Coordinates of C-alpha atoms in Angstrom, one line a residue:
Chain A
M231 CA -58.0 -3.2 28.6
S232 CA -58.8 -6.7 27.4
F233 CA -62.0 -7.0 25.5
G234 CA -64.7 -9.2 27.0
R235 CA -63.2 -9.8 30.4
P236 CA -65.7 -10.3 33.2
P237 CA -66.7 -7.0 34.9
S238 CA -65.1 -6.6 38.2
V239 CA -64.8 -3.9 40.9
N240 CA -62.0 -2.2 38.9
V241 CA -64.1 -1.6 35.8
G242 CA -64.9 1.9 37.0
F243 CA -61.3 2.8 37.3
K244 CA -60.6 3.1 33.6
T245 CA -59.0 6.4 32.9
T246 CA -60.9 7.4 29.8
P247 CA -59.3 9.8 27.3
P248 CA -60.9 13.2 26.9
D249 CA -63.6 13.4 24.3
R250 CA -61.9 16.0 22.2
G251 CA -58.3 15.2 23.1
S252 CA -55.9 17.8 24.3
F253 CA -56.0 21.6 24.1
P254 CA -53.2 22.9 22.0
L255 CA -50.9 25.0 24.1
D256 CA -51.5 28.7 24.1
H257 CA -47.8 29.6 23.7
Y258 CA -48.4 33.3 22.9
G259 CA -51.0 33.9 25.6
E260 CA -53.6 34.9 23.1
C261 CA -56.5 34.1 25.3
S262 CA -55.0 35.1 28.6
K263 CA -57.4 38.1 28.9
Q264 CA -60.5 35.9 28.8
M265 CA -58.8 33.5 31.2
K266 CA -58.2 36.3 33.7
E267 CA -61.8 37.4 33.4
Y268 CA -63.0 34.0 34.2
M269 CA -60.7 33.6 37.2
E270 CA -61.9 36.9 38.6
C271 CA -65.5 35.9 38.1
L272 CA -64.7 32.7 40.0
K273 CA -63.1 34.6 42.9
K274 CA -66.1 36.9 43.1
N275 CA -68.6 34.2 43.1
S276 CA -66.8 32.0 45.6
S277 CA -65.7 29.6 43.0
T278 CA -69.1 28.6 41.8
S279 CA -69.1 27.8 38.2
T280 CA -72.7 28.6 37.2
P281 CA -72.5 32.5 37.2
C282 CA -69.2 32.3 35.3
R283 CA -70.5 30.3 32.3
T284 CA -70.5 33.4 30.1
F285 CA -66.8 33.8 30.6
N286 CA -66.4 30.2 30.1
K287 CA -68.0 30.6 26.7
Q288 CA -65.9 33.7 26.0
Y289 CA -62.7 31.9 26.7
L290 CA -63.6 29.0 24.4
E291 CA -64.8 31.4 21.7
C292 CA -61.4 33.1 21.9
R293 CA -59.7 29.7 21.5
M294 CA -61.8 28.7 18.6
S295 CA -61.3 32.0 16.8
K296 CA -57.5 31.8 17.3
G297 CA -57.3 28.3 16.0
L298 CA -56.4 26.8 19.4
M299 CA -59.5 24.7 19.5
E300 CA -61.7 23.0 17.0
R301 CA -64.8 25.0 16.3
D302 CA -67.9 23.2 17.5
E303 CA -71.5 23.9 18.3
W304 CA -72.1 25.4 21.7
Y305 CA -74.8 22.9 22.7
K306 CA -72.3 20.1 22.1
L307 CA -70.0 21.6 24.7
G308 CA -72.8 22.1 27.1
L309 CA -72.9 25.8 26.7
G310 CA -75.9 26.1 24.4
D311 CA -78.1 27.8 27.0
V312 CA -75.4 30.4 28.0
E313 CA -76.2 33.8 26.6
D314 CA -73.5 35.6 24.7
A315 CA -71.3 38.0 26.7
A316 CA -72.2 41.0 24.6
S317 CA -76.0 40.7 25.3
A318 CA -75.3 40.0 29.0
K319 CA -73.2 43.1 29.3
A320 CA -75.8 45.2 27.5
R321 CA -78.5 43.9 29.8
V322 CA -76.6 44.4 33.1
P323 CA -74.0 47.1 32.6
S324 CA -73.2 47.4 36.3
Q325 CA -71.9 43.8 36.5
S326 CA -69.3 44.2 33.7
T327 CA -65.8 43.2 34.9
S328 CA -62.7 45.3 34.2
T329 CA -61.2 44.8 30.8
Chain B
M652 CA -69.4 -59.3 8.7
S653 CA -72.6 -60.2 7.1
S654 CA -73.8 -62.1 10.1
S655 CA -73.4 -59.0 12.3
I656 CA -75.2 -56.9 9.8
V657 CA -78.0 -59.4 9.7
G658 CA -77.9 -59.6 13.4
S659 CA -78.4 -55.8 13.6
L660 CA -81.2 -55.9 11.1
T661 CA -83.0 -58.6 13.0
R662 CA -82.8 -56.7 16.3
G663 CA -86.1 -56.8 18.0
C664 CA -87.3 -59.7 15.9
R665 CA -87.3 -63.3 16.6
T666 CA -84.3 -64.8 15.0
P667 CA -84.8 -68.1 13.3
S668 CA -82.9 -71.1 14.8
V669 CA -80.8 -71.6 11.7
N670 CA -79.3 -68.3 10.6
I671 CA -77.8 -69.4 7.3
N672 CA -78.8 -66.8 4.7
P673 CA -82.3 -66.2 5.9
H674 CA -84.6 -64.9 3.4
P675 CA -84.3 -61.1 3.4
F676 CA -88.0 -60.8 3.7
F677 CA -87.8 -62.7 7.0
R678 CA -86.1 -59.9 8.7
C679 CA -88.7 -58.1 10.5
R680 CA -92.0 -59.5 9.5
T681 CA -92.8 -60.1 13.2
S682 CA -96.4 -59.1 12.4
L683 CA -96.7 -62.4 10.6
Y684 CA -95.6 -64.4 13.6
H685 CA -97.2 -62.3 16.1
G686 CA -98.7 -64.4 18.8
I687 CA -97.6 -67.6 17.1
G688 CA -94.2 -67.8 18.6
K689 CA -91.1 -69.2 17.1
P690 CA -91.7 -70.7 13.7
P691 CA -91.3 -74.4 13.6
S692 CA -88.8 -74.2 10.8
W693 CA -87.8 -71.4 8.5
L694 CA -88.7 -73.5 5.6
H695 CA -92.3 -73.9 6.7
S696 CA -92.8 -70.3 7.3
R697 CA -91.2 -69.4 4.1
T698 CA -93.7 -71.4 2.2
Q699 CA -96.4 -69.8 4.1
L700 CA -95.0 -66.4 3.1
W701 CA -95.0 -67.4 -0.5
R702 CA -98.6 -68.3 -0.3
T703 CA -99.6 -64.9 1.1
I704 CA -97.4 -63.0 -1.3
G705 CA -98.7 -65.1 -4.1
T706 CA -102.2 -64.0 -3.5
S707 CA -101.4 -60.3 -3.1
S708 CA -99.0 -59.8 -6.0
S709 CA -99.2 -61.6 -9.2
K710 CA -95.7 -60.6 -10.4
H711 CA -94.0 -63.7 -9.5
T712 CA -95.2 -67.3 -9.5
P713 CA -94.2 -68.8 -6.2
P714 CA -91.7 -71.5 -6.9
S715 CA -91.9 -74.8 -5.1
S716 CA -90.4 -75.1 -1.6
A717 CA -87.7 -77.5 -2.8
S718 CA -86.5 -75.2 -5.5
V719 CA -86.6 -72.3 -3.0
S720 CA -84.5 -74.0 -0.5
A721 CA -81.9 -74.9 -3.1
R722 CA -81.6 -71.3 -4.3
R723 CA -80.1 -68.3 -2.6
P724 CA -82.8 -66.1 -1.1
T725 CA -82.7 -63.3 -3.5
A726 CA -85.8 -64.3 -5.3
I727 CA -87.9 -61.2 -4.8
P728 CA -85.9 -58.6 -6.7
S729 CA -88.7 -56.0 -6.5
Y730 CA -88.8 -56.0 -2.7
N731 CA -85.0 -56.2 -2.6
A732 CA -84.7 -53.3 -5.0
S733 CA -87.2 -51.2 -3.2
R734 CA -85.6 -51.9 0.1
E735 CA -82.2 -50.9 -1.3
Q736 CA -83.9 -47.8 -2.7
M737 CA -85.4 -47.0 0.6
Y738 CA -82.1 -47.4 2.4
K739 CA -80.4 -45.4 -0.3
T740 CA -82.8 -42.5 0.1
R741 CA -82.7 -42.7 3.8
N742 CA -78.9 -42.6 3.8
R743 CA -78.8 -39.7 1.4
N744 CA -81.3 -37.8 3.6
L745 CA -79.2 -38.5 6.7
L746 CA -76.1 -37.4 4.9
M747 CA -77.8 -34.2 3.8
Y748 CA -79.1 -33.4 7.3
T749 CA -75.8 -34.2 9.0
S750 CA -73.7 -32.1 6.6
A751 CA -76.2 -29.3 7.0
V752 CA -75.9 -29.4 10.8
V753 CA -72.1 -29.5 10.5
I754 CA -72.0 -26.5 8.2
L755 CA -74.5 -24.6 10.3
G756 CA -72.4 -25.3 13.4
V757 CA -69.2 -24.1 11.7
G758 CA -71.0 -21.0 10.4
I759 CA -72.4 -20.1 13.8
T760 CA -68.9 -20.5 15.3
Y761 CA -67.5 -18.0 12.8
A762 CA -70.4 -15.6 13.1
A763 CA -70.3 -15.7 16.9
V764 CA -67.5 -13.2 17.2
P765 CA -69.0 -10.3 15.3
L766 CA -72.5 -11.2 16.6
Y767 CA -71.2 -10.9 20.2
R768 CA -69.6 -7.6 19.4
M769 CA -72.8 -6.3 18.0
F770 CA -74.7 -7.5 21.0
C771 CA -72.2 -5.8 23.3
S772 CA -72.1 -2.5 21.5
A773 CA -75.9 -2.4 21.4
T774 CA -76.5 -3.2 25.1
G775 CA -73.2 -1.9 26.6
F776 CA -72.6 -5.3 28.2
A777 CA -69.3 -5.8 30.1
G778 CA -68.5 -2.1 29.9
T779 CA -68.3 -1.8 26.1
P780 CA -68.3 1.9 25.3
S781 CA -71.0 2.9 22.8
V782 CA -69.3 4.6 19.9
V783 CA -72.2 5.5 17.6
S784 CA -70.7 8.8 16.8
T785 CA -68.1 11.1 18.4
S786 CA -70.6 13.2 20.2
S787 CA -73.0 10.6 21.5
G788 CA -72.9 8.2 24.4
R789 CA -71.0 9.6 27.2
F790 CA -70.6 13.1 25.7
D791 CA -74.1 13.4 24.3
P792 CA -75.3 17.0 24.4
S793 CA -78.2 15.8 26.6
R794 CA -75.6 14.8 29.2
L795 CA -74.1 18.2 29.2
T796 CA -77.2 20.1 30.4
P797 CA -76.9 21.1 34.1
D798 CA -79.3 19.8 36.7
T799 CA -80.2 23.0 38.4
D800 CA -82.0 21.4 41.4
A801 CA -79.1 19.1 42.4
R802 CA -76.5 19.7 45.1
R803 CA -73.3 21.3 44.2
I804 CA -70.1 19.2 44.1
R805 CA -66.8 20.8 45.0
V806 CA -64.0 19.7 42.7
H807 CA -60.6 20.3 44.2
F808 CA -57.5 20.6 42.1
N809 CA -54.2 19.1 42.8
A810 CA -51.0 19.2 40.8
D811 CA -47.8 17.1 41.1
R812 CA -44.7 16.8 39.1
A813 CA -41.9 14.3 38.8
E814 CA -38.6 15.4 40.4
A815 CA -36.9 14.9 37.0
L816 CA -39.1 17.6 35.5
P817 CA -37.8 21.1 36.2
W818 CA -41.2 22.7 35.8
K819 CA -43.4 24.7 38.1
F820 CA -46.9 23.2 37.8
F821 CA -49.8 24.4 39.9
P822 CA -53.6 24.9 39.6
Q823 CA -54.9 28.4 39.3
Q824 CA -57.9 27.8 41.5
K825 CA -58.2 25.7 44.6
Y826 CA -61.6 24.3 43.8
V827 CA -64.7 24.9 41.7
E828 CA -68.3 24.1 42.8
V829 CA -70.2 22.6 39.9
L830 CA -73.6 21.2 39.3
P831 CA -73.9 17.7 37.8
G832 CA -74.1 17.9 34.1
E833 CA -72.6 21.4 33.9
S834 CA -69.5 21.7 31.8
S835 CA -66.9 23.8 33.7
L836 CA -63.5 25.3 32.9
A837 CA -60.5 25.1 35.1
F838 CA -56.9 26.3 34.6
Y839 CA -53.5 25.0 35.5
K840 CA -50.3 26.9 35.0
A841 CA -46.9 25.4 34.0
R842 CA -43.6 27.1 33.8
N843 CA -40.5 25.6 32.4
E844 CA -37.7 26.8 34.7
S845 CA -34.8 25.1 32.9
K846 CA -32.7 26.3 30.0
K847 CA -33.8 23.5 27.6
D848 CA -37.0 22.7 25.7
I849 CA -38.7 19.9 27.6
I850 CA -41.6 17.7 26.6
G851 CA -43.9 16.8 29.4
I852 CA -46.7 14.4 29.6
A853 CA -49.4 14.4 32.2
T854 CA -51.6 11.7 33.8
Y855 CA -54.6 12.4 36.0
N856 CA -56.5 10.7 38.7
V857 CA -59.9 11.3 40.3
T858 CA -60.6 10.5 44.0
P859 CA -62.8 9.0 45.4
D860 CA -62.7 6.0 43.1
R861 CA -66.5 5.6 42.9
V862 CA -66.8 9.0 41.2
A863 CA -64.4 8.1 38.5
P864 CA -67.0 6.7 36.0
Y865 CA -69.0 9.9 36.3
F866 CA -66.1 12.3 35.9
S867 CA -65.8 13.1 32.2
K868 CA -63.4 15.4 30.6
V869 CA -64.4 17.1 27.3
E870 CA -61.0 18.4 26.7
C871 CA -57.8 18.6 28.7
F872 CA -54.1 18.5 28.5
C873 CA -53.3 15.0 29.7
F874 CA -51.8 12.0 27.9
E875 CA -50.5 14.0 25.1
E876 CA -47.1 15.6 24.9
Q877 CA -46.8 19.2 25.8
K878 CA -43.7 20.9 24.8
L879 CA -42.5 23.9 26.7
L880 CA -39.7 26.1 25.5
A881 CA -37.1 27.2 27.9
G882 CA -38.4 29.6 30.4
E883 CA -41.9 29.5 28.9
E884 CA -45.0 29.9 31.0
V885 CA -48.3 28.6 29.7
D886 CA -52.0 28.3 30.9
M887 CA -53.5 24.8 30.6
P888 CA -57.2 24.7 30.5
L889 CA -59.5 21.8 31.3
L890 CA -63.1 21.4 30.3
F891 CA -64.9 18.8 32.3
F892 CA -68.3 17.8 33.8
I893 CA -69.7 15.4 36.3
D894 CA -72.3 13.2 34.7
K895 CA -75.9 13.5 36.0
D896 CA -76.1 9.8 36.7
I897 CA -74.0 10.4 39.8
L898 CA -77.3 11.5 41.5
D899 CA -78.8 8.1 40.9
D900 CA -75.8 6.1 42.3
P901 CA -76.5 5.2 45.9
S902 CA -72.8 4.8 46.7
C903 CA -72.1 8.3 45.6
R904 CA -74.8 9.8 47.7
G905 CA -72.5 11.4 50.3
V906 CA -69.9 12.6 47.9
N907 CA -69.6 16.3 47.9
D908 CA -65.9 16.7 47.4
V909 CA -63.9 15.4 44.5
V910 CA -60.2 15.7 44.1
L911 CA -58.8 15.9 40.6
S912 CA -55.0 15.4 40.6
Y913 CA -52.7 15.9 37.7
T914 CA -49.1 14.7 37.6
F915 CA -46.6 15.9 35.0
F916 CA -43.8 13.6 33.9
K917 CA -40.9 14.1 31.6
A918 CA -41.6 12.3 28.4
R919 CA -39.4 9.8 26.7
R920 CA -39.9 7.7 23.7
N921 CA -40.4 4.0 24.3
A922 CA -39.3 1.1 22.0
Q923 CA -42.3 1.6 19.7
G924 CA -41.5 5.3 19.4
H925 CA -44.5 6.5 21.5
L926 CA -44.1 9.1 24.2
E927 CA -44.5 7.8 27.7
P928 CA -43.8 9.2 31.2
D929 CA -40.1 9.0 32.0
A930 CA -40.5 7.5 35.5
E931 CA -40.7 4.1 37.1
E932 CA -43.8 2.1 36.4
D933 CA -45.0 2.2 40.0
V934 CA -44.6 5.9 40.2
V935 CA -46.7 6.3 37.0
Q936 CA -49.3 3.9 38.3
R937 CA -49.5 5.8 41.6
S938 CA -50.2 9.0 39.8
L939 CA -53.1 7.2 38.0
G940 CA -54.4 6.1 41.4
F941 CA -53.4 2.4 41.0
E942 CA -50.9 2.2 43.8
G943 CA -51.1 -1.0 45.7
Y944 CA -52.5 -3.0 42.8
E945 CA -50.4 -5.8 41.3
H946 CA -49.4 -5.2 37.8
S947 CA -48.0 -7.8 35.4
P948 CA -44.5 -6.6 34.2
R949 CA -44.4 -5.0 30.9
A950 CA -43.1 -6.9 27.9
E951 CA -40.0 -4.8 27.6
T952 CA -39.0 -5.3 31.2
K953 CA -39.7 -9.0 31.0
K954 CA -37.4 -9.4 28.0
V955 CA -34.6 -7.4 29.7
E956 CA -34.8 -9.5 32.8
G957 CA -34.8 -12.6 30.7
S958 CA -31.7 -11.6 28.8
K959 CA -30.0 -10.5 32.0
A960 CA -30.7 -13.9 33.5
N961 CA -29.3 -15.6 30.5
S962 CA -26.1 -13.6 30.2

């Protein structure tokens, strides 16, 4: 948009680009397993995102390790307080999802 | 003309009746005539002047009145010179001050543009985004901590595609309930059902409009080309969050449902070689949520219409 124009009602309509750009396409389905785990968790928890943050982190971890996402600190992605999947599984073995 | 100059110099003073080359020292010596009124004759007053000067300064011997009248009135070179000197210094000072003001004005005009930009970026005036670093401002880590006491907002997902694009594009979850500040993951799936490799480009839109400034995407699959090979199916993730400031916005108080809508278009290269959606402008703008707004025609279409009109 033009720089310095007076603010108007439409100022809030700007479609801002995403902070980190675009996810590279997972052509080979390398992280489909983590994705399925996340989707199952969502179904179980009536689509509430908070309980599934561990799987969220797992999926992004998979992407980063396979080179499908730039590696970054967890706290910068808002997942700094989410405990790792391994420790969560060890703590509550009954809640582990099917692999 | 000299008479006008003299006239200006004698402004505010009583001008003598005969204005032929008055003595320069006449000019504003009103103090001498104060209360006396118009001098009877400039000759008489001049002799008076000479007497007073004669007593104070012993540089020059006052000549007789007759010789004074016969001569041009430049007989007091020291006063003349000092007056010239005074005017010279005054003029030089005035020139210096004026040129300094002019240079300062020009300098401020040049400096105004970067100064305004600095001011805007520091205060965020007129919607200037703060770009201190890539991970600060809107996507600062502090913005990405969930507010556990807030209400949950349900984000619905919608997927559209252009008719020209032979893909199957749909969201993998109908909705997700998120807390403000919580970064959440969502998935879409796309399948290329044709026999050719096709490049697609997606646009997105958030409804209602007042939520749009608070809806931030960390990473998605929009606005960049996505190439799908023939028959390929791929999962497209999306990492987003709703900024915590939405809780402070009074107009968003009743907002509990948000619809995020993606539209996939076939991509084509425009005149500059950039990828853009292969659809009519109004269709693209509708997918961005700008339907019903007047848009000025693009430069390319303007030129085409102009050449068509000419031919």
